[in-house]
Amino acid sequence: MNAFSADAAADLLVAQFRQGTKTQPAMSGPGTRAEAYQVQDRMIAALGGACGWKVGRAKTDPEPYCAPVPASRLLNSGGDYACFHGVAQVEAELGYRLGRDVPPSAAVLDRAECAALVDAIVPALEILETRLEPLAAQDPLWKLADLQANGALVVGKPVPWAGQDPGQVRLAIGSGQDGAFEEVAHPFGAPFDLFCWTVNHVARQRGGLKRGNVIITGSYCGIVEIRDPQRFVATFADYGDVCLTVL
């Protein structure tokens, strides 16, 4: 087993990303979140930059974690998606879209300053694709290094920002108009707090954010697995719908 190297880990994962394959690394994985973030940064630079970020929080750790979303995998609602290794894994989310750049800075932005950065809420589908075979994919730090398994981001029509709180939403998922609305709580309870943490983390440690970046904060429906060709639609009562056709 080779020793961990952020450069070697990023090269390995980028190759799987481009080829649509998975691997069991023959090297030790990252030992800290900081090392996993080093791999992410090298990956996203090689893949052409980020269109946004995903953020989450483990139940056993109050510190959130995040990963950049490759700009090359930003899709508009209504597009097609070929199953990754026979299954599409999809999450229905809402994203905060930035209305202006956030330059690198050591300052900590407060909630009001973070809110002033947002120009829209965007209905979104995150597509999950691990570049790792199961043994490595079950390692939280390898998974984090692998962009937290992000495969693509599908975005719908933005809704102008007016301070909405998407901590509780009405959501219907299905193949068209067949889904029934259900009242759903955000999986981490306070999505705007996660947005603020991400803005500050990326501005202070990861080079800043760009106007138009979308920050997604967690799935309202868990992971939906789709194995047969079909149209998948997520409709938020207050934020519109977003869809894709799984091939």
PDB file of N, CA, C and O in Angstrom, residues 178-232:
ATOM      1  N   ASP A 178     -47.623  12.469 -11.304  1.00  0.00           N
ATOM      2  CA  ASP A 178     -48.183  11.434 -10.437  1.00  0.00           C
ATOM      3  C   ASP A 178     -47.757  11.568  -8.983  1.00  0.00           C
ATOM      4  O   ASP A 178     -48.312  10.916  -8.106  1.00  0.00           O
ATOM      5  N   GLY A 179     -46.760  12.392  -8.689  1.00  0.00           N
ATOM      6  CA  GLY A 179     -46.283  12.492  -7.321  1.00  0.00           C
ATOM      7  C   GLY A 179     -47.210  13.321  -6.447  1.00  0.00           C
ATOM      8  O   GLY A 179     -47.739  14.351  -6.877  1.00  0.00           O
ATOM      9  N   ALA A 180     -47.413  12.876  -5.210  1.00  0.00           N
ATOM     10  CA  ALA A 180     -48.238  13.616  -4.255  1.00  0.00           C
ATOM     11  C   ALA A 180     -47.343  14.470  -3.365  1.00  0.00           C
ATOM     12  O   ALA A 180     -46.262  14.039  -2.956  1.00  0.00           O
ATOM     13  N   PHE A 181     -47.802  15.687  -3.074  1.00  0.00           N
ATOM     14  CA  PHE A 181     -47.007  16.561  -2.231  1.00  0.00           C
ATOM     15  C   PHE A 181     -46.978  16.051  -0.792  1.00  0.00           C
ATOM     16  O   PHE A 181     -47.988  15.606  -0.252  1.00  0.00           O
ATOM     17  N   GLU A 182     -45.789  16.138  -0.201  1.00  0.00           N
ATOM     18  CA  GLU A 182     -45.612  15.816   1.213  1.00  0.00           C
ATOM     19  C   GLU A 182     -44.838  16.941   1.880  1.00  0.00           C
ATOM     20  O   GLU A 182     -43.980  17.576   1.264  1.00  0.00           O
ATOM     21  N   GLU A 183     -45.149  17.171   3.137  1.00  0.00           N
ATOM     22  CA  GLU A 183     -44.411  18.153   3.928  1.00  0.00           C
ATOM     23  C   GLU A 183     -43.121  17.502   4.394  1.00  0.00           C
ATOM     24  O   GLU A 183     -43.136  16.444   5.030  1.00  0.00           O
ATOM     25  N   VAL A 184     -41.995  18.115   4.040  1.00  0.00           N
ATOM     26  CA  VAL A 184     -40.692  17.501   4.313  1.00  0.00           C
ATOM     27  C   VAL A 184     -39.785  18.513   5.006  1.00  0.00           C
ATOM     28  O   VAL A 184     -39.684  19.665   4.581  1.00  0.00           O
ATOM     29  N   ALA A 185     -39.113  18.065   6.057  1.00  0.00           N
ATOM     30  CA  ALA A 185     -38.149  18.916   6.751  1.00  0.00           C
ATOM     31  C   ALA A 185     -36.768  18.743   6.121  1.00  0.00           C
ATOM     32  O   ALA A 185     -36.427  17.672   5.609  1.00  0.00           O
ATOM     33  N   HIS A 186     -35.982  19.810   6.159  1.00  0.00           N
ATOM     34  CA  HIS A 186     -34.615  19.722   5.672  1.00  0.00           C
ATOM     35  C   HIS A 186     -33.841  18.704   6.515  1.00  0.00           C
ATOM     36  O   HIS A 186     -33.985  18.657   7.736  1.00  0.00           O
ATOM     37  N   PRO A 187     -32.993  17.871   5.888  1.00  0.00           N
ATOM     38  CA  PRO A 187     -32.332  16.792   6.628  1.00  0.00           C
ATOM     39  C   PRO A 187     -31.397  17.278   7.728  1.00  0.00           C
ATOM     40  O   PRO A 187     -31.149  16.553   8.695  1.00  0.00           O
ATOM     41  N   PHE A 188     -30.869  18.494   7.604  1.00  0.00           N
ATOM     42  CA  PHE A 188     -29.944  19.002   8.616  1.00  0.00           C
ATOM     43  C   PHE A 188     -30.548  20.133   9.438  1.00  0.00           C
ATOM     44  O   PHE A 188     -29.863  20.736  10.265  1.00  0.00           O
ATOM     45  N   GLY A 189     -31.809  20.448   9.202  1.00  0.00           N
ATOM     46  CA  GLY A 189     -32.537  21.374  10.059  1.00  0.00           C
ATOM     47  C   GLY A 189     -32.437  22.838   9.730  1.00  0.00           C
ATOM     48  O   GLY A 189     -33.429  23.559   9.820  1.00  0.00           O
ATOM     49  N   ALA A 190     -31.258  23.329   9.361  1.00  0.00           N
ATOM     50  CA  ALA A 190     -31.071  24.763   9.149  1.00  0.00           C
ATOM     51  C   ALA A 190     -30.208  24.983   7.910  1.00  0.00           C
ATOM     52  O   ALA A 190     -29.005  25.210   8.015  1.00  0.00           O
ATOM     53  N   PRO A 191     -30.809  24.917   6.712  1.00  0.00           N
ATOM     54  CA  PRO A 191     -30.008  25.018   5.491  1.00  0.00           C
ATOM     55  C   PRO A 191     -29.258  26.333   5.337  1.00  0.00           C
ATOM     56  O   PRO A 191     -28.145  26.346   4.802  1.00  0.00           O
ATOM     57  N   PHE A 192     -29.827  27.448   5.822  1.00  0.00           N
ATOM     58  CA  PHE A 192     -29.128  28.716   5.662  1.00  0.00           C
ATOM     59  C   PHE A 192     -27.848  28.760   6.498  1.00  0.00           C
ATOM     60  O   PHE A 192     -26.847  29.369   6.093  1.00  0.00           O
ATOM     61  N   ASP A 193     -27.851  28.107   7.650  1.00  0.00           N
ATOM     62  CA  ASP A 193     -26.630  28.023   8.453  1.00  0.00           C
ATOM     63  C   ASP A 193     -25.536  27.293   7.683  1.00  0.00           C
ATOM     64  O   ASP A 193     -24.358  27.685   7.731  1.00  0.00           O
ATOM     65  N   LEU A 194     -25.907  26.231   6.980  1.00  0.00           N
ATOM     66  CA  LEU A 194     -24.929  25.491   6.187  1.00  0.00           C
ATOM     67  C   LEU A 194     -24.419  26.339   5.022  1.00  0.00           C
ATOM     68  O   LEU A 194     -23.239  26.283   4.668  1.00  0.00           O
ATOM     69  N   PHE A 195     -25.309  27.111   4.419  1.00  0.00           N
ATOM     70  CA  PHE A 195     -24.893  28.021   3.356  1.00  0.00           C
ATOM     71  C   PHE A 195     -23.862  29.012   3.888  1.00  0.00           C
ATOM     72  O   PHE A 195     -22.809  29.226   3.267  1.00  0.00           O
ATOM     73  N   CYS A 196     -24.142  29.630   5.031  1.00  0.00           N
ATOM     74  CA  CYS A 196     -23.212  30.606   5.600  1.00  0.00           C
ATOM     75  C   CYS A 196     -21.869  29.961   5.925  1.00  0.00           C
ATOM     76  O   CYS A 196     -20.808  30.557   5.665  1.00  0.00           O
ATOM     77  N   TRP A 197     -21.896  28.762   6.482  1.00  0.00           N
ATOM     78  CA  TRP A 197     -20.636  28.073   6.794  1.00  0.00           C
ATOM     79  C   TRP A 197     -19.835  27.841   5.516  1.00  0.00           C
ATOM     80  O   TRP A 197     -18.618  28.062   5.482  1.00  0.00           O
ATOM     81  N   THR A 198     -20.516  27.421   4.454  1.00  0.00           N
ATOM     82  CA  THR A 198     -19.823  27.131   3.203  1.00  0.00           C
ATOM     83  C   THR A 198     -19.196  28.380   2.610  1.00  0.00           C
ATOM     84  O   THR A 198     -18.040  28.372   2.165  1.00  0.00           O
ATOM     85  N   VAL A 199     -19.955  29.471   2.578  1.00  0.00           N
ATOM     86  CA  VAL A 199     -19.418  30.728   2.046  1.00  0.00           C
ATOM     87  C   VAL A 199     -18.148  31.118   2.793  1.00  0.00           C
ATOM     88  O   VAL A 199     -17.120  31.469   2.182  1.00  0.00           O
ATOM     89  N   ASN A 200     -18.188  31.047   4.105  1.00  0.00           N
ATOM     90  CA  ASN A 200     -17.020  31.442   4.891  1.00  0.00           C
ATOM     91  C   ASN A 200     -15.858  30.465   4.715  1.00  0.00           C
ATOM     92  O   ASN A 200     -14.702  30.884   4.571  1.00  0.00           O
ATOM     93  N   HIS A 201     -16.157  29.180   4.694  1.00  0.00           N
ATOM     94  CA  HIS A 201     -15.094  28.180   4.510  1.00  0.00           C
ATOM     95  C   HIS A 201     -14.401  28.377   3.166  1.00  0.00           C
ATOM     96  O   HIS A 201     -13.160  28.403   3.096  1.00  0.00           O
ATOM     97  N   VAL A 202     -15.182  28.521   2.101  1.00  0.00           N
ATOM     98  CA  VAL A 202     -14.592  28.618   0.761  1.00  0.00           C
ATOM     99  C   VAL A 202     -13.861  29.948   0.579  1.00  0.00           C
ATOM    100  O   VAL A 202     -12.794  30.007  -0.034  1.00  0.00           O
ATOM    101  N   ALA A 203     -14.412  31.025   1.128  1.00  0.00           N
ATOM    102  CA  ALA A 203     -13.749  32.327   1.008  1.00  0.00           C
ATOM    103  C   ALA A 203     -12.444  32.366   1.788  1.00  0.00           C
ATOM    104  O   ALA A 203     -11.451  32.958   1.342  1.00  0.00           O
ATOM    105  N   ARG A 204     -12.419  31.701   2.932  1.00  0.00           N
ATOM    106  CA  ARG A 204     -11.235  31.773   3.788  1.00  0.00           C
ATOM    107  C   ARG A 204     -10.178  30.744   3.422  1.00  0.00           C
ATOM    108  O   ARG A 204      -8.981  30.990   3.603  1.00  0.00           O
ATOM    109  N   GLN A 205     -10.595  29.579   2.878  1.00  0.00           N
ATOM    110  CA  GLN A 205      -9.631  28.496   2.704  1.00  0.00           C
ATOM    111  C   GLN A 205      -9.522  27.937   1.291  1.00  0.00           C
ATOM    112  O   GLN A 205      -8.566  27.221   0.996  1.00  0.00           O
ATOM    113  N   ARG A 206     -10.485  28.256   0.395  1.00  0.00           N
ATOM    114  CA  ARG A 206     -10.513  27.546  -0.877  1.00  0.00           C
ATOM    115  C   ARG A 206     -10.501  28.483  -2.103  1.00  0.00           C
ATOM    116  O   ARG A 206     -10.797  28.044  -3.205  1.00  0.00           O
ATOM    117  N   GLY A 207     -10.200  29.767  -1.902  1.00  0.00           N
ATOM    118  CA  GLY A 207     -10.025  30.653  -3.037  1.00  0.00           C
ATOM    119  C   GLY A 207     -11.219  31.492  -3.435  1.00  0.00           C
ATOM    120  O   GLY A 207     -11.180  32.192  -4.452  1.00  0.00           O
ATOM    121  N   GLY A 208     -12.316  31.451  -2.661  1.00  0.00           N
ATOM    122  CA  GLY A 208     -13.466  32.287  -2.960  1.00  0.00           C
ATOM    123  C   GLY A 208     -14.483  31.639  -3.877  1.00  0.00           C
ATOM    124  O   GLY A 208     -14.284  30.534  -4.382  1.00  0.00           O
ATOM    125  N   LEU A 209     -15.592  32.343  -4.092  1.00  0.00           N
ATOM    126  CA  LEU A 209     -16.696  31.847  -4.912  1.00  0.00           C
ATOM    127  C   LEU A 209     -17.006  32.838  -6.022  1.00  0.00           C
ATOM    128  O   LEU A 209     -16.636  34.008  -5.953  1.00  0.00           O
ATOM    129  N   LYS A 210     -17.727  32.358  -7.042  1.00  0.00           N
ATOM    130  CA  LYS A 210     -18.058  33.172  -8.197  1.00  0.00           C
ATOM    131  C   LYS A 210     -19.562  33.440  -8.282  1.00  0.00           C
ATOM    132  O   LYS A 210     -20.378  32.614  -7.855  1.00  0.00           O
ATOM    133  N   ARG A 211     -19.884  34.585  -8.852  1.00  0.00           N
ATOM    134  CA  ARG A 211     -21.277  34.903  -9.144  1.00  0.00           C
ATOM    135  C   ARG A 211     -21.896  33.775  -9.973  1.00  0.00           C
ATOM    136  O   ARG A 211     -21.306  33.286 -10.921  1.00  0.00           O
ATOM    137  N   GLY A 212     -23.088  33.341  -9.596  1.00  0.00           N
ATOM    138  CA  GLY A 212     -23.745  32.236 -10.278  1.00  0.00           C
ATOM    139  C   GLY A 212     -23.506  30.887  -9.653  1.00  0.00           C
ATOM    140  O   GLY A 212     -24.224  29.922  -9.970  1.00  0.00           O
ATOM    141  N   ASN A 213     -22.501  30.769  -8.768  1.00  0.00           N
ATOM    142  CA  ASN A 213     -22.306  29.503  -8.056  1.00  0.00           C
ATOM    143  C   ASN A 213     -23.561  29.143  -7.271  1.00  0.00           C
ATOM    144  O   ASN A 213     -24.212  30.018  -6.684  1.00  0.00           O
ATOM    145  N   VAL A 214     -23.888  27.859  -7.252  1.00  0.00           N
ATOM    146  CA  VAL A 214     -25.055  27.357  -6.517  1.00  0.00           C
ATOM    147  C   VAL A 214     -24.557  26.474  -5.380  1.00  0.00           C
ATOM    148  O   VAL A 214     -23.744  25.566  -5.594  1.00  0.00           O
ATOM    149  N   ILE A 215     -25.057  26.720  -4.183  1.00  0.00           N
ATOM    150  CA  ILE A 215     -24.681  25.925  -3.013  1.00  0.00           C
ATOM    151  C   ILE A 215     -25.890  25.106  -2.587  1.00  0.00           C
ATOM    152  O   ILE A 215     -26.921  25.647  -2.198  1.00  0.00           O
ATOM    153  N   ILE A 216     -25.769  23.782  -2.708  1.00  0.00           N
ATOM    154  CA  ILE A 216     -26.836  22.881  -2.288  1.00  0.00           C
ATOM    155  C   ILE A 216     -26.517  22.342  -0.900  1.00  0.00           C
ATOM    156  O   ILE A 216     -25.353  22.131  -0.554  1.00  0.00           O
ATOM    157  N   THR A 217     -27.567  22.095  -0.102  1.00  0.00           N
ATOM    158  CA  THR A 217     -27.351  21.852   1.324  1.00  0.00           C
ATOM    159  C   THR A 217     -27.921  20.532   1.843  1.00  0.00           C
ATOM    160  O   THR A 217     -27.921  20.307   3.048  1.00  0.00           O
ATOM    161  N   GLY A 218     -28.396  19.658   0.955  1.00  0.00           N
ATOM    162  CA  GLY A 218     -28.894  18.368   1.425  1.00  0.00           C
ATOM    163  C   GLY A 218     -30.203  17.966   0.782  1.00  0.00           C
ATOM    164  O   GLY A 218     -31.000  18.818   0.379  1.00  0.00           O
ATOM    165  N   SER A 219     -30.434  16.655   0.692  1.00  0.00           N
ATOM    166  CA  SER A 219     -31.590  16.120  -0.012  1.00  0.00           C
ATOM    167  C   SER A 219     -32.836  16.070   0.867  1.00  0.00           C
ATOM    168  O   SER A 219     -32.783  15.618   2.015  1.00  0.00           O
ATOM    169  N   TYR A 220     -33.948  16.485   0.292  1.00  0.00           N
ATOM    170  CA  TYR A 220     -35.237  16.414   0.989  1.00  0.00           C
ATOM    171  C   TYR A 220     -35.905  15.052   0.820  1.00  0.00           C
ATOM    172  O   TYR A 220     -36.943  14.801   1.429  1.00  0.00           O
ATOM    173  N   CYS A 221     -35.340  14.188  -0.011  1.00  0.00           N
ATOM    174  CA  CYS A 221     -35.980  12.884  -0.253  1.00  0.00           C
ATOM    175  C   CYS A 221     -35.008  11.720  -0.094  1.00  0.00           C
ATOM    176  O   CYS A 221     -35.308  10.605  -0.515  1.00  0.00           O
ATOM    177  N   GLY A 222     -33.853  11.953   0.515  1.00  0.00           N
ATOM    178  CA  GLY A 222     -32.839  10.914   0.580  1.00  0.00           C
ATOM    179  C   GLY A 222     -32.300  10.637  -0.809  1.00  0.00           C
ATOM    180  O   GLY A 222     -32.340  11.487  -1.696  1.00  0.00           O
ATOM    181  N   ILE A 223     -31.789   9.426  -1.016  1.00  0.00           N
ATOM    182  CA  ILE A 223     -31.280   9.020  -2.331  1.00  0.00           C
ATOM    183  C   ILE A 223     -32.340   8.171  -3.021  1.00  0.00           C
ATOM    184  O   ILE A 223     -32.799   7.162  -2.474  1.00  0.00           O
ATOM    185  N   VAL A 224     -32.745   8.595  -4.215  1.00  0.00           N
ATOM    186  CA  VAL A 224     -33.691   7.825  -5.025  1.00  0.00           C
ATOM    187  C   VAL A 224     -32.889   7.054  -6.075  1.00  0.00           C
ATOM    188  O   VAL A 224     -32.147   7.654  -6.854  1.00  0.00           O
ATOM    189  N   GLU A 225     -33.025   5.735  -6.090  1.00  0.00           N
ATOM    190  CA  GLU A 225     -32.324   4.906  -7.066  1.00  0.00           C
ATOM    191  C   GLU A 225     -33.257   4.590  -8.232  1.00  0.00           C
ATOM    192  O   GLU A 225     -34.385   4.126  -8.033  1.00  0.00           O
ATOM    193  N   ILE A 226     -32.769   4.843  -9.445  1.00  0.00           N
ATOM    194  CA  ILE A 226     -33.558   4.619 -10.661  1.00  0.00           C
ATOM    195  C   ILE A 226     -32.799   3.649 -11.546  1.00  0.00           C
ATOM    196  O   ILE A 226     -31.676   3.933 -11.970  1.00  0.00           O
ATOM    197  N   ARG A 227     -33.405   2.489 -11.830  1.00  0.00           N
ATOM    198  CA  ARG A 227     -32.729   1.458 -12.617  1.00  0.00           C
ATOM    199  C   ARG A 227     -33.316   1.292 -14.010  1.00  0.00           C
ATOM    200  O   ARG A 227     -32.673   0.703 -14.876  1.00  0.00           O
ATOM    201  N   ASP A 228     -34.514   1.810 -14.236  1.00  0.00           N
ATOM    202  CA  ASP A 228     -35.163   1.680 -15.549  1.00  0.00           C
ATOM    203  C   ASP A 228     -35.286   3.049 -16.203  1.00  0.00           C
ATOM    204  O   ASP A 228     -35.431   4.060 -15.515  1.00  0.00           O
ATOM    205  N   PRO A 229     -35.261   3.099 -17.531  1.00  0.00           N
ATOM    206  CA  PRO A 229     -35.426   4.376 -18.228  1.00  0.00           C
ATOM    207  C   PRO A 229     -36.744   5.042 -17.836  1.00  0.00           C
ATOM    208  O   PRO A 229     -37.799   4.416 -17.873  1.00  0.00           O
ATOM    209  N   GLN A 230     -36.675   6.297 -17.459  1.00  0.00           N
ATOM    210  CA  GLN A 230     -37.877   7.045 -17.078  1.00  0.00           C
ATOM    211  C   GLN A 230     -37.537   8.513 -16.884  1.00  0.00           C
ATOM    212  O   GLN A 230     -36.379   8.892 -16.796  1.00  0.00           O
ATOM    213  N   ARG A 231     -38.573   9.306 -16.829  1.00  0.00           N
ATOM    214  CA  ARG A 231     -38.429  10.727 -16.508  1.00  0.00           C
ATOM    215  C   ARG A 231     -38.610  10.884 -15.002  1.00  0.00           C
ATOM    216  O   ARG A 231     -39.564  10.360 -14.424  1.00  0.00           O
ATOM    217  N   PHE A 232     -37.713  11.604 -14.373  1.00  0.00           N
ATOM    218  CA  PHE A 232     -37.799  11.834 -12.930  1.00  0.00           C
ATOM    219  C   PHE A 232     -37.997  13.327 -12.695  1.00  0.00           C
ATOM    220  O   PHE A 232     -37.252  14.158 -13.211  1.00  0.00           O
TER     221      PHE A 232
END
